[in-house]
Structures are given as structure tokens and as C-alpha cells.
Amino acid sequence: MTTPRKPDPDMLDDLVAANRILVEQGVMQAYGHVSARDPRDPDRYWLSRSSPPAMVTHDHILEFDLDSRPVAPNPPKLYEERAIHGEIFRARPDVMCVIHNHCESLIPFCNTDVKLRPMVGNAWFLRDGPPVFDIRDIDDTGDMNVCTAAQGQGLARSLGRNAVCLMRGHGVVVVGATISEAVRRSISCDANARLQLQSMPLGPVKFLTQVEIDFRVNGGSRDSERGWDMWKKRALEAVRAGE
Ligand SMILES: [Zn+2]
């Protein structure tokens, strides 16, 4: 029998802030979710109960095992796509945060053969274009939501070692070694997609070169936390103000 615990306070603040930041930055609207692996136990993760991300507070965050079952009894209504989180955490021990959203700017790259490729330095993690998961490769019931363990495992296989996996007709998953990294990547994905869509009608696009991507892969020019610090402060002030 598993015993529910109190969440790590720093992780909890980051997780609540992440939900609100992604709405504030236009990446998420009414749907989408953010989870964090427990920093003390790699077999547990934390995720809000079913709630619009703009309304997530500290009290909403619940503990789950990697089968995406809530640890505490008598849970409230939960997100149906929890298998996304549990199966990616199981497949990727390096991942500490999983973000799933339905960012509209990404859908053209989910549903065509055009690759989403990095145009700006902070989108380097897109490399030569993220993979696209098609749920019909797992089953073809017509439901496009990733709700079963088999579907979550299929998505985790498509993600592979990448930071991003697009989902046909649906959205995206973005992962990171920290919550702030996954949030910054989600914002950069959206910005890069919009820039690429604006640029392609103008003519051939100059994407990052392999040398420029390798420089970042090898740890050159670390991503700054300045933006995150500002966004987090604002988000937690809004939570305290009851907004
Ligand atoms: Zn979804």
C-alpha cells in the first residue's frame, strides 16, 4: 500500500507557475497539462487534478505512480491523458518535466510533411525536426486522445531521445531536465513555428546550421533563467492574490 506524501515545496511552486506561465505566454488555453517527476522518488510524479491550466493552484497538485494511478484514495476528477506523463517518465529517466499542449501554431507541422526546424538559437533543441506521433499506429478507434498505457508507450517510443514529439491532429509533448527548461522549450516551439510559417511563403528559409545546433548540444551558451524568474514571480503573485 502506497502512502501519499507532501510535495516538495520548490517543485510545487514551479509546477503551479508553469501552468500559468504557459497560458500567459499563449502556449496553452483551456486544455493541456504539466507534470513533474518527484525529485525524491523517480517512480512518482505530480500533476494537477482536472483543471484549466490558468486556474491551477497548489491545492490542485496530486501525486501519481508511473501507471498514472493517483496515490491518495478518493481522487477528484483527473485529466484523461495521464498515460502521456507516466509512460514518458518510465521511458526517459533523464526527464523531470512533461508538458502536453494543443498549441495551434504546431498543427501545420503535425499534419503535413513539412518539418518544424530551428530558425532561432533558443529553438536549437528542434534539431532536424521533431518526430510526429500518429495514434493510428497504435490503434484506430477514432479517439485521438492518449489515454491507455499502450498509447502512452507508443508516444514515448516516438519521442525517443528527443525533446519534442508532435502529435498528428492533436498537439505536442515537450520534455525537459527541469520544469523551467520544458516551459522555455514549449514557448520556443510555438515562437519558432509561427516564425517558420511566416517565413516559408517568402522563400527558402535559412535554418540553424548543424554547427550551430552542435554548439548548443555540446553545452555552449546555456539557456538563461532570467525569463523564467520573472514569469514565475508574476505567476505566484497571481496565485497569492487569488486570481
Ligand atoms: Zn491532448
Short mmCIF file of N, CA and C in Angstrom, two decimals, residues 14 22 66 81 84 99 103 162 174 186 195-196 206 211 214 216 232:
data_model
loop_
_atom_site.label_atom_id
_atom_site.label_comp_id
_atom_site.label_asym_id
_atom_site.label_seq_id
_atom_site.Cartn_x
_atom_site.Cartn_y
_atom_site.Cartn_z
N ASP A 14 7.14 25.59 -8.74
CA ASP A 14 7.49 25.59 -10.17
C ASP A 14 6.36 25.01 -11.03
N LEU A 22 2.47 29.16 -19.11
CA LEU A 22 2.19 28.66 -20.46
C LEU A 22 0.89 29.27 -21.00
N LEU A 66 3.80 5.58 -11.73
CA LEU A 66 4.12 5.60 -13.16
C LEU A 66 3.07 4.88 -14.01
N GLU A 81 -5.66 12.12 -20.05
CA GLU A 81 -4.45 11.76 -20.81
C GLU A 81 -3.22 11.61 -19.89
N ILE A 84 0.23 9.82 -20.91
CA ILE A 84 1.32 10.56 -21.57
C ILE A 84 2.46 10.75 -20.58
N ILE A 99 5.34 18.23 -20.62
CA ILE A 99 4.26 19.19 -20.95
C ILE A 99 3.52 18.67 -22.16
N CYS A 103 -1.05 23.48 -28.83
CA CYS A 103 -0.65 24.76 -29.40
C CYS A 103 -0.94 24.78 -30.92
N ASN A 162 14.35 12.52 -28.12
CA ASN A 162 14.13 13.92 -28.50
C ASN A 162 13.53 14.73 -27.35
N VAL A 174 6.43 18.05 -24.87
CA VAL A 174 7.75 18.67 -24.72
C VAL A 174 8.30 18.22 -23.38
N SER A 186 8.70 24.83 -24.61
CA SER A 186 7.33 24.91 -25.14
C SER A 186 7.08 26.29 -25.76
N LEU A 195 7.23 31.74 -36.62
CA LEU A 195 8.24 32.36 -37.49
C LEU A 195 8.42 31.56 -38.77
N GLN A 196 8.44 30.24 -38.64
CA GLN A 196 8.63 29.41 -39.83
C GLN A 196 7.44 29.54 -40.79
N LYS A 206 16.49 30.06 -44.04
CA LYS A 206 17.81 29.70 -43.52
C LYS A 206 17.64 29.21 -42.08
N VAL A 211 26.44 23.01 -37.33
CA VAL A 211 27.47 23.52 -36.41
C VAL A 211 26.80 24.31 -35.28
N ASP A 214 25.03 21.81 -33.01
CA ASP A 214 26.01 21.03 -32.22
C ASP A 214 26.61 21.86 -31.09
N ARG A 216 25.14 24.05 -29.26
CA ARG A 216 24.21 24.03 -28.13
C ARG A 216 24.10 22.63 -27.53
N LYS A 232 7.84 33.37 -13.26
CA LYS A 232 7.44 32.63 -12.06
C LYS A 232 6.98 33.58 -10.96
#
